[in-house]
mmCIF file of C-alpha atoms in Angstrom:
data_model
loop_
_atom_site.group_PDB
_atom_site.id
_atom_site.type_symbol
_atom_site.label_atom_id
_atom_site.label_comp_id
_atom_site.label_asym_id
_atom_site.label_seq_id
_atom_site.Cartn_x
_atom_site.Cartn_y
_atom_site.Cartn_z
ATOM 1 C CA UNK L 1 268.577 43.082 102.481
ATOM 2 C CA UNK L 2 265.027 43.466 103.793
ATOM 3 C CA UNK L 3 262.237 42.124 101.599
ATOM 4 C CA UNK L 4 259.762 44.906 100.859
ATOM 5 C CA UNK L 5 257.013 42.267 100.801
ATOM 6 C CA UNK L 6 257.406 42.111 104.594
ATOM 7 C CA UNK L 7 255.238 45.238 104.867
ATOM 8 C CA UNK L 8 251.745 44.778 106.279
ATOM 9 C CA UNK L 9 248.561 46.794 105.961
ATOM 10 C CA UNK L 10 248.763 48.994 109.040
ATOM 11 C CA UNK L 11 245.108 50.029 108.748
ATOM 12 C CA UNK L 12 244.061 46.498 109.750
ATOM 13 C CA UNK L 13 245.663 47.043 113.174
ATOM 14 C CA UNK L 14 243.239 49.835 114.080
ATOM 15 C CA UNK L 15 240.300 47.528 114.856
ATOM 16 C CA UNK L 16 242.420 45.638 117.369
ATOM 17 C CA UNK L 17 243.855 48.722 119.058
ATOM 18 C CA UNK L 18 240.303 49.906 119.800
ATOM 19 C CA UNK L 19 239.621 46.785 121.895
ATOM 20 C CA UNK L 20 239.306 47.635 125.621
ATOM 21 C CA UNK L 21 242.289 46.557 127.709
ATOM 22 C CA UNK L 22 240.753 46.854 131.153
ATOM 23 C CA UNK L 23 242.801 48.302 133.979
ATOM 24 C CA UNK L 24 246.072 46.767 132.838
ATOM 25 C CA UNK L 25 248.747 48.893 131.167
ATOM 26 C CA UNK L 26 251.313 48.142 128.440
ATOM 27 C CA UNK L 27 254.761 49.542 129.206
ATOM 28 C CA UNK L 28 257.333 49.535 126.396
ATOM 29 C CA UNK L 29 260.827 49.358 127.873
ATOM 30 C CA UNK L 30 263.440 51.080 125.654
ATOM 31 C CA UNK L 31 267.230 50.770 125.885
ATOM 32 C CA UNK L 32 270.467 51.345 123.950
ATOM 33 C CA UNK L 33 272.161 48.199 122.661
ATOM 34 C CA UNK L 34 275.841 47.286 122.589
ATOM 35 C CA UNK L 35 276.561 49.170 119.359
ATOM 36 C CA UNK L 36 275.995 52.457 121.184
ATOM 37 C CA UNK L 37 273.557 53.585 118.513
ATOM 38 C CA UNK L 38 270.939 50.853 118.106
ATOM 39 C CA UNK L 39 267.662 51.051 120.018
ATOM 40 C CA UNK L 40 265.860 47.971 121.377
ATOM 41 C CA UNK L 41 262.463 47.622 123.043
ATOM 42 C CA UNK L 42 260.017 45.110 124.472
ATOM 43 C CA UNK L 43 256.656 45.398 126.190
ATOM 44 C CA UNK L 44 255.559 44.406 129.690
ATOM 45 C CA UNK L 45 252.035 44.248 131.137
ATOM 46 C CA UNK L 46 251.465 46.118 134.401
ATOM 47 C CA UNK L 47 248.446 45.641 136.655
ATOM 48 C CA UNK L 48 247.916 49.397 137.054
ATOM 49 C CA UNK L 49 249.353 52.632 135.717
ATOM 50 C CA UNK L 50 252.488 53.561 137.698
ATOM 51 C CA UNK L 51 252.354 56.883 139.509
ATOM 52 C CA UNK L 52 256.109 57.427 139.534
ATOM 53 C CA UNK L 53 259.217 55.896 137.968
ATOM 54 C CA UNK L 54 259.998 53.949 141.163
ATOM 55 C CA UNK L 55 256.751 51.997 140.723
ATOM 56 C CA UNK L 56 258.105 50.328 137.571
ATOM 57 C CA UNK L 57 259.833 46.972 138.060
ATOM 58 C CA UNK L 58 263.395 46.206 136.980
ATOM 59 C CA UNK L 59 263.221 43.806 134.022
ATOM 60 C CA UNK L 60 265.756 41.711 132.120
ATOM 61 C CA UNK L 61 266.595 40.696 128.563
ATOM 62 C CA UNK L 62 269.029 38.573 126.562
ATOM 63 C CA UNK L 63 272.148 40.718 126.437
ATOM 64 C CA UNK L 64 273.932 38.212 124.184
ATOM 65 C CA UNK L 65 271.488 39.123 121.404
ATOM 66 C CA UNK L 66 272.175 42.834 121.871
ATOM 67 C CA UNK L 67 276.014 42.717 121.827
ATOM 68 C CA UNK L 68 276.083 43.256 125.610
ATOM 69 C CA UNK L 69 276.763 39.835 127.156
ATOM 70 C CA UNK L 70 277.988 36.333 126.491
ATOM 71 C CA UNK L 71 275.488 33.553 125.877
ATOM 72 C CA UNK L 72 276.721 31.662 128.937
ATOM 73 C CA UNK L 73 275.825 34.632 131.173
ATOM 74 C CA UNK L 74 273.339 36.623 129.160
ATOM 75 C CA UNK L 75 270.864 38.113 131.645
ATOM 76 C CA UNK L 76 271.076 41.902 131.414
ATOM 77 C CA UNK L 77 268.879 44.222 133.454
ATOM 78 C CA UNK L 78 266.688 47.189 132.620
ATOM 79 C CA UNK L 79 266.408 49.928 135.248
ATOM 80 C CA UNK L 80 263.599 52.392 134.392
ATOM 81 C CA UNK L 81 264.671 56.049 134.525
ATOM 82 C CA UNK L 82 261.913 58.016 132.777
ATOM 83 C CA UNK L 83 258.318 57.536 131.595
ATOM 84 C CA UNK L 84 256.601 59.025 128.547
ATOM 85 C CA UNK L 85 252.996 58.695 127.278
ATOM 86 C CA UNK L 86 252.880 56.188 124.407
ATOM 87 C CA UNK L 87 251.601 57.735 121.148
ATOM 88 C CA UNK L 88 251.116 54.327 119.506
ATOM 89 C CA UNK L 89 248.921 52.591 122.110
ATOM 90 C CA UNK L 90 247.722 55.806 123.830
ATOM 91 C CA UNK L 91 245.492 55.681 126.909
ATOM 92 C CA UNK L 92 247.465 54.907 130.061
ATOM 93 C CA UNK L 93 250.108 52.980 128.132
ATOM 94 C CA UNK L 94 253.706 54.102 128.493
ATOM 95 C CA UNK L 95 257.148 54.282 126.971
ATOM 96 C CA UNK L 96 259.819 53.601 129.580
ATOM 97 C CA UNK L 97 263.399 54.723 128.995
ATOM 98 C CA UNK L 98 265.842 52.414 130.763
ATOM 99 C CA UNK L 99 269.490 52.123 131.707
ATOM 100 C CA UNK L 100 271.086 48.718 131.041
ATOM 101 C CA UNK L 101 273.115 46.886 133.697
ATOM 102 C CA UNK L 102 275.112 43.661 133.619
ATOM 103 C CA UNK L 103 274.793 40.678 135.971
ATOM 104 C CA UNK L 104 277.324 42.236 138.374
ATOM 105 C CA UNK L 105 275.226 45.428 138.699
ATOM 106 C CA UNK L 106 277.750 47.423 136.670
ATOM 107 C CA UNK L 107 276.422 49.547 133.769
ATOM 108 C CA UNK L 108 276.904 48.100 130.296
ATOM 109 C CA UNK L 109 279.653 49.735 128.214
ATOM 110 C CA UNK L 110 277.135 51.700 126.198
ATOM 111 C CA UNK L 111 275.192 52.891 129.255
ATOM 112 C CA UNK L 112 276.606 56.422 129.223
ATOM 113 C CA UNK L 113 273.616 57.853 131.074
ATOM 114 C CA UNK L 114 274.778 56.881 134.553
ATOM 115 C CA UNK L 115 278.044 58.822 134.242
ATOM 116 C CA UNK L 116 276.358 61.695 132.412
ATOM 117 C CA UNK L 117 273.821 62.090 135.214
ATOM 118 C CA UNK L 118 276.603 62.296 137.790
ATOM 119 C CA UNK L 119 278.338 65.022 135.738
ATOM 120 C CA UNK L 120 275.096 66.995 135.330
ATOM 121 C CA UNK L 121 274.430 66.819 139.070
ATOM 122 C CA UNK L 122 277.945 68.104 139.756
ATOM 123 C CA UNK L 123 277.434 71.002 137.340
ATOM 124 C CA UNK L 124 273.814 71.865 138.146
ATOM 125 C CA UNK L 125 274.782 75.283 139.546
ATOM 126 C CA UNK L 126 275.754 76.278 135.980
ATOM 127 C CA UNK L 127 272.250 75.395 134.687
ATOM 128 C CA UNK L 128 273.519 73.923 131.390
ATOM 129 C CA UNK L 129 270.993 74.091 128.568
ATOM 130 C CA UNK L 130 271.226 72.067 125.376
ATOM 131 C CA UNK L 131 269.460 71.900 122.039
ATOM 132 C CA UNK L 132 270.440 69.209 119.528
ATOM 133 C CA UNK L 133 269.685 69.358 115.798
ATOM 134 C CA UNK L 134 269.233 65.711 114.802
ATOM 135 C CA UNK L 135 269.853 65.118 111.100
ATOM 136 C CA UNK L 136 268.892 61.795 109.493
ATOM 137 C CA UNK L 137 268.248 60.231 106.096
ATOM 138 C CA UNK L 138 265.328 58.178 104.806
ATOM 139 C CA UNK L 139 266.211 55.031 102.867
ATOM 140 C CA UNK L 140 264.202 52.439 101.007
ATOM 141 C CA UNK L 141 264.458 48.950 102.473
ATOM 142 C CA UNK L 142 267.054 48.148 99.808
ATOM 143 C CA UNK L 143 269.340 50.833 101.295
ATOM 144 C CA UNK L 144 268.810 53.348 98.469
ATOM 145 C CA UNK L 145 267.888 56.920 99.505
ATOM 146 C CA UNK L 146 264.120 57.308 99.663
ATOM 147 C CA UNK L 147 262.695 59.010 96.579
ATOM 148 C CA UNK L 148 265.957 58.905 94.597
ATOM 149 C CA UNK L 149 265.939 57.462 91.062
ATOM 150 C CA UNK L 150 266.833 53.756 91.205
ATOM 151 C CA UNK L 151 269.260 53.980 88.303
ATOM 152 C CA UNK L 152 270.724 57.414 88.856
ATOM 153 C CA UNK L 153 270.812 60.472 91.057
ATOM 154 C CA UNK L 154 268.579 63.477 91.725
ATOM 155 C CA UNK L 155 269.685 66.918 90.612
ATOM 156 C CA UNK L 156 272.533 68.656 92.478
ATOM 157 C CA UNK L 157 272.028 70.043 95.964
ATOM 158 C CA UNK L 158 270.480 73.470 96.183
ATOM 159 C CA UNK L 159 266.694 73.247 95.827
ATOM 160 C CA UNK L 160 266.010 70.728 98.616
ATOM 161 C CA UNK L 161 266.783 72.595 101.856
ATOM 162 C CA UNK L 162 263.522 73.675 103.562
ATOM 163 C CA UNK L 163 261.815 72.946 100.249
ATOM 164 C CA UNK L 164 258.215 72.218 99.282
ATOM 165 C CA UNK L 165 256.931 70.226 96.341
ATOM 166 C CA UNK L 166 256.925 66.567 95.317
ATOM 167 C CA UNK L 167 259.994 66.959 93.096
ATOM 168 C CA UNK L 168 262.123 68.259 95.970
ATOM 169 C CA UNK L 169 260.802 66.760 99.217
ATOM 170 C CA UNK L 170 260.509 63.068 100.074
ATOM 171 C CA UNK L 171 258.868 61.643 103.200
ATOM 172 C CA UNK L 172 257.087 64.642 104.706
ATOM 173 C CA UNK L 173 254.210 62.486 105.995
ATOM 174 C CA UNK L 174 256.690 60.504 108.112
ATOM 175 C CA UNK L 175 258.156 63.739 109.457
ATOM 176 C CA UNK L 176 254.727 65.133 110.366
ATOM 177 C CA UNK L 177 253.705 61.888 112.086
ATOM 178 C CA UNK L 178 256.933 61.877 114.102
ATOM 179 C CA UNK L 179 256.501 65.514 115.117
ATOM 180 C CA UNK L 180 253.031 64.816 116.485
ATOM 181 C CA UNK L 181 254.250 61.710 118.325
ATOM 182 C CA UNK L 182 256.956 63.749 120.055
ATOM 183 C CA UNK L 183 254.426 66.379 121.122
ATOM 184 C CA UNK L 184 252.097 63.680 122.456
ATOM 185 C CA UNK L 185 254.924 62.039 124.403
ATOM 186 C CA UNK L 186 255.923 65.326 126.037
ATOM 187 C CA UNK L 187 259.294 65.581 124.309
ATOM 188 C CA UNK L 188 260.459 69.168 123.919
ATOM 189 C CA UNK L 189 260.714 69.058 120.138
ATOM 190 C CA UNK L 190 261.262 72.587 118.856
ATOM 191 C CA UNK L 191 261.101 72.213 115.086
ATOM 192 C CA UNK L 192 261.855 70.303 111.906
ATOM 193 C CA UNK L 193 262.956 70.989 108.343
ATOM 194 C CA UNK L 194 264.058 69.301 105.125
ATOM 195 C CA UNK L 195 267.842 69.292 104.791
ATOM 196 C CA UNK L 196 270.363 70.008 102.015
ATOM 197 C CA UNK L 197 270.524 66.473 100.584
ATOM 198 C CA UNK L 198 267.228 65.118 99.226
ATOM 199 C CA UNK L 199 265.647 62.527 101.580
ATOM 200 C CA UNK L 200 267.598 64.075 104.467
ATOM 201 C CA UNK L 201 265.706 65.780 107.289
ATOM 202 C CA UNK L 202 266.335 67.310 110.691
ATOM 203 C CA UNK L 203 264.374 67.704 113.902
ATOM 204 C CA UNK L 204 265.445 69.772 116.873
ATOM 205 C CA UNK L 205 265.001 68.916 120.556
ATOM 206 C CA UNK L 206 265.467 71.548 123.243
ATOM 207 C CA UNK L 207 266.293 73.703 124.950
ATOM 208 C CA UNK L 208 266.423 71.237 127.823
ATOM 209 C CA UNK L 209 268.554 71.214 130.956
ATOM 210 C CA UNK L 210 271.075 68.602 132.045
ATOM 211 C CA UNK L 211 270.222 64.919 131.600
ATOM 212 C CA UNK L 212 266.896 65.690 129.890
ATOM 213 C CA UNK L 213 268.702 66.360 126.605
ATOM 214 C CA UNK L 214 269.988 62.809 126.284
ATOM 215 C CA UNK L 215 266.754 61.269 127.535
ATOM 216 C CA UNK L 216 264.495 63.181 125.175
ATOM 217 C CA UNK L 217 266.701 62.720 122.112
ATOM 218 C CA UNK L 218 266.991 58.941 122.557
ATOM 219 C CA UNK L 219 263.213 58.624 122.917
ATOM 220 C CA UNK L 220 262.680 60.949 119.932
ATOM 221 C CA UNK L 221 264.959 58.659 117.900
ATOM 222 C CA UNK L 222 262.927 55.654 119.035
ATOM 223 C CA UNK L 223 259.731 57.403 117.933
ATOM 224 C CA UNK L 224 261.247 58.187 114.539
ATOM 225 C CA UNK L 225 262.243 54.544 114.026
ATOM 226 C CA UNK L 226 258.776 53.329 115.038
ATOM 227 C CA UNK L 227 256.932 55.820 112.853
ATOM 228 C CA UNK L 228 259.127 55.074 109.822
ATOM 229 C CA UNK L 229 258.582 51.355 110.449
ATOM 230 C CA UNK L 230 254.841 51.930 109.958
ATOM 231 C CA UNK L 231 255.591 53.560 106.611
ATOM 232 C CA UNK L 232 258.004 50.809 105.541
ATOM 233 C CA UNK L 233 260.911 53.282 105.388
ATOM 234 C CA UNK L 234 264.372 52.943 106.950
ATOM 235 C CA UNK L 235 265.917 55.731 109.063
ATOM 236 C CA UNK L 236 269.698 56.107 108.745
ATOM 237 C CA UNK L 237 271.835 58.048 111.218
ATOM 238 C CA UNK L 238 274.976 57.411 109.182
ATOM 239 C CA UNK L 239 277.013 60.654 109.194
ATOM 240 C CA UNK L 240 277.861 60.265 105.491
ATOM 241 C CA UNK L 241 275.194 58.061 103.907
ATOM 242 C CA UNK L 242 276.130 58.956 100.315
ATOM 243 C CA UNK L 243 279.669 59.469 99.038
ATOM 244 C CA UNK L 244 280.375 62.308 96.639
ATOM 245 C CA UNK L 245 279.034 65.835 96.480
ATOM 246 C CA UNK L 246 276.305 65.300 99.070
ATOM 247 C CA UNK L 247 276.015 66.715 102.579
ATOM 248 C CA UNK L 248 276.605 64.452 105.539
ATOM 249 C CA UNK L 249 274.448 64.309 108.657
ATOM 250 C CA UNK L 250 275.287 65.745 112.057
ATOM 251 C CA UNK L 251 273.786 66.427 115.463
ATOM 252 C CA UNK L 252 274.834 70.022 116.080
ATOM 253 C CA UNK L 253 274.727 70.771 119.802
ATOM 254 C CA UNK L 254 273.660 74.210 120.980
ATOM 255 C CA UNK L 255 274.918 74.906 124.482
ATOM 256 C CA UNK L 256 274.752 77.623 127.112
ATOM 257 C CA UNK L 257 275.110 78.167 130.819
ATOM 258 C CA UNK L 258 273.171 80.634 132.939
ATOM 259 C CA UNK L 259 276.106 83.064 132.771
ATOM 260 C CA UNK L 260 276.192 82.857 128.958
ATOM 261 C CA UNK L 261 272.481 83.647 128.731
ATOM 262 C CA UNK L 262 272.716 86.812 130.808
ATOM 263 C CA UNK L 263 273.829 90.310 129.777
ATOM 264 C CA UNK L 264 277.595 90.271 129.334
ATOM 265 C CA UNK L 265 277.530 86.561 128.618
ATOM 266 C CA UNK L 266 279.769 86.835 125.552
ATOM 267 C CA UNK L 267 282.889 86.729 127.722
ATOM 268 C CA UNK L 268 281.682 83.390 129.132
ATOM 269 C CA UNK L 269 280.962 82.091 125.624
ATOM 270 C CA UNK L 270 284.465 83.081 124.503
ATOM 271 C CA UNK L 271 285.997 81.459 127.594
ATOM 272 C CA UNK L 272 284.117 78.248 126.836
ATOM 273 C CA UNK L 273 285.345 78.272 123.232
ATOM 274 C CA UNK L 274 288.911 78.702 124.447
ATOM 275 C CA UNK L 275 288.521 75.636 126.689
ATOM 276 C CA UNK L 276 286.960 73.647 123.829
ATOM 277 C CA UNK L 277 289.858 74.568 121.551
ATOM 278 C CA UNK L 278 292.302 72.908 123.946
ATOM 279 C CA UNK L 279 290.326 69.649 124.078
ATOM 280 C CA UNK L 280 289.476 69.111 120.408
ATOM 281 C CA UNK L 281 290.765 65.533 120.147
ATOM 282 C CA UNK L 282 288.956 64.467 123.310
ATOM 283 C CA UNK L 283 285.674 65.836 121.966
ATOM 284 C CA UNK L 284 286.098 64.222 118.556
ATOM 285 C CA UNK L 285 286.421 60.836 120.277
ATOM 286 C CA UNK L 286 283.200 61.477 122.203
ATOM 287 C CA UNK L 287 281.222 62.753 119.228
ATOM 288 C CA UNK L 288 280.538 59.447 117.478
ATOM 289 C CA UNK L 289 280.224 55.865 118.803
ATOM 290 C CA UNK L 290 283.439 54.805 117.048
ATOM 291 C CA UNK L 291 285.694 57.479 118.583
ATOM 292 C CA UNK L 292 285.879 59.669 115.485
ATOM 293 C CA UNK L 293 286.030 57.014 112.777
ATOM 294 C CA UNK L 294 282.472 57.730 111.625
ATOM 295 C CA UNK L 295 283.004 61.476 111.638
ATOM 296 C CA UNK L 296 286.156 61.188 109.502
ATOM 297 C CA UNK L 297 283.900 60.677 106.486
ATOM 298 C CA UNK L 298 281.843 63.770 107.333
ATOM 299 C CA UNK L 299 284.185 66.377 108.858
ATOM 300 C CA UNK L 300 286.228 67.065 105.742
ATOM 301 C CA UNK L 301 286.096 70.856 105.632
ATOM 302 C CA UNK L 302 283.516 70.679 102.810
ATOM 303 C CA UNK L 303 279.705 70.534 102.792
ATOM 304 C CA UNK L 304 279.262 72.944 105.717
ATOM 305 C CA UNK L 305 281.715 71.153 108.015
ATOM 306 C CA UNK L 306 285.035 71.915 109.641
ATOM 307 C CA UNK L 307 288.055 69.637 109.276
ATOM 308 C CA UNK L 308 288.236 66.868 111.856
ATOM 309 C CA UNK L 309 291.959 67.673 112.217
ATOM 310 C CA UNK L 310 291.595 71.310 113.260
ATOM 311 C CA UNK L 311 289.588 73.409 115.710
ATOM 312 C CA UNK L 312 288.003 76.638 114.509
ATOM 313 C CA UNK L 313 285.299 79.075 115.542
ATOM 314 C CA UNK L 314 283.534 82.032 114.027
ATOM 315 C CA UNK L 315 280.410 84.160 113.891
ATOM 316 C CA UNK L 316 277.730 82.716 111.568
ATOM 317 C CA UNK L 317 280.356 80.358 110.094
ATOM 318 C CA UNK L 318 278.894 76.940 109.244
ATOM 319 C CA UNK L 319 282.332 75.752 108.215
ATOM 320 C CA UNK L 320 283.699 76.153 111.741
ATOM 321 C CA UNK L 321 283.874 73.723 114.649
ATOM 322 C CA UNK L 322 282.018 76.222 116.837
ATOM 323 C CA UNK L 323 279.547 78.729 115.396
ATOM 324 C CA UNK L 324 278.435 81.813 117.288
ATOM 325 C CA UNK L 325 275.043 82.837 115.859
ATOM 326 C CA UNK L 326 275.085 86.372 114.485
ATOM 327 C CA UNK L 327 272.286 87.562 116.780
ATOM 328 C CA UNK L 328 274.255 86.277 119.791
ATOM 329 C CA UNK L 329 277.311 88.220 118.674
ATOM 330 C CA UNK L 330 275.194 91.335 118.157
ATOM 331 C CA UNK L 331 273.426 91.254 121.537
ATOM 332 C CA UNK L 332 276.452 90.061 123.489
ATOM 333 C CA UNK L 333 274.959 86.995 125.177
ATOM 334 C CA UNK L 334 273.213 83.729 124.348
ATOM 335 C CA UNK L 335 274.717 80.387 123.299
ATOM 336 C CA UNK L 336 277.230 78.623 121.071
ATOM 337 C CA UNK L 337 276.735 75.838 118.523
ATOM 338 C CA UNK L 338 279.155 72.898 118.440
ATOM 339 C CA UNK L 339 278.838 71.569 114.889
ATOM 340 C CA UNK L 340 281.149 68.568 115.318
ATOM 341 C CA UNK L 341 278.893 65.813 116.788
ATOM 342 C CA UNK L 342 277.852 63.168 114.255
ATOM 343 C CA UNK L 343 274.258 62.199 113.561
ATOM 344 C CA UNK L 344 274.801 58.831 115.267
ATOM 345 C CA UNK L 345 276.387 60.325 118.386
ATOM 346 C CA UNK L 346 275.325 59.403 121.893
ATOM 347 C CA UNK L 347 273.827 62.638 123.282
ATOM 348 C CA UNK L 348 274.821 61.581 126.796
ATOM 349 C CA UNK L 349 278.480 61.486 125.708
ATOM 350 C CA UNK L 350 278.210 64.785 123.833
ATOM 351 C CA UNK L 351 276.534 66.783 126.593
ATOM 352 C CA UNK L 352 278.725 65.202 129.259
ATOM 353 C CA UNK L 353 282.043 66.094 127.613
ATOM 354 C CA UNK L 354 280.898 69.649 126.862
ATOM 355 C CA UNK L 355 279.987 70.223 130.508
ATOM 356 C CA UNK L 356 283.170 68.591 131.771
ATOM 357 C CA UNK L 357 285.314 70.804 129.534
ATOM 358 C CA UNK L 358 283.538 74.129 129.904
ATOM 359 C CA UNK L 359 282.099 73.977 133.419
ATOM 360 C CA UNK L 360 284.094 71.493 135.469
ATOM 361 C CA UNK L 361 287.517 71.901 133.882
ATOM 362 C CA UNK L 362 288.001 68.121 133.537
#
């Protein structure tokens, strides 16, 4: 359990961040650890601001401390793949998203990006677009939902979704800070809202094409963790953080191809749903880092979810595996929403399996 006394006065930091840093640049390297859901980072000084991703050096770290290597052979390598402006240090300082590789130059087990990129390149003629709705829950450092009574529960669900007011919404300042950080970093964040369970929120990233979905969502998650750290609040991506009559948390994936977005696209949407229906078990395994075990607690058929055991689809049906928005059904083209991915999913795995099933026939 984290000691709440570990919090520091963040305002004190401001006078140090205003110190000039000369021509040198701080680059924060970010990667996914061996759990497939944890994010790690460390900072490197560069002599000048890099003009392109190839200017950034490969770096290394202790993989044995990130569940990615043995202590006797622990060097693991960070290959930069994308740069973002850093909203915390600002100026020319950068966030650097990286792929992780082992000593033998093979990707680590949780480096799903390499394979996802290959799939997206193979399917680029389809112009796959994605938008992911990332749900998450704020917790106190003792693991209790943020803002909930310490010796009881808030009132039943109903008044909290998209709510306003101190008795219904907890943590809006964190949400607003994160939103602005995403905009500063150039992430295509498209919105945010309070969710059905109190202390649960959602932000949406997209529409983006191909590999950009996974890249932007992982960096947006990093930004959320860093912002919440400043506020002394924990971010949970657990798909069912509270047992009982409380909603779980997902990462609904909105998906379309160029053909789906054009007039007459409904037939392509329906064809994609038919293909998805025949690969339900494969998708469930790809939709959380524990091959469906996490989602078992969430996909029960209750609380706006489908059953993990069955595939279903429907227009405007939030209890289905695949939802076709009503306006899409009415106009005859657009996109579909896959509501099965868990909040702690790897977006590279999710987008990759959707494209493989619907576009490549794998």
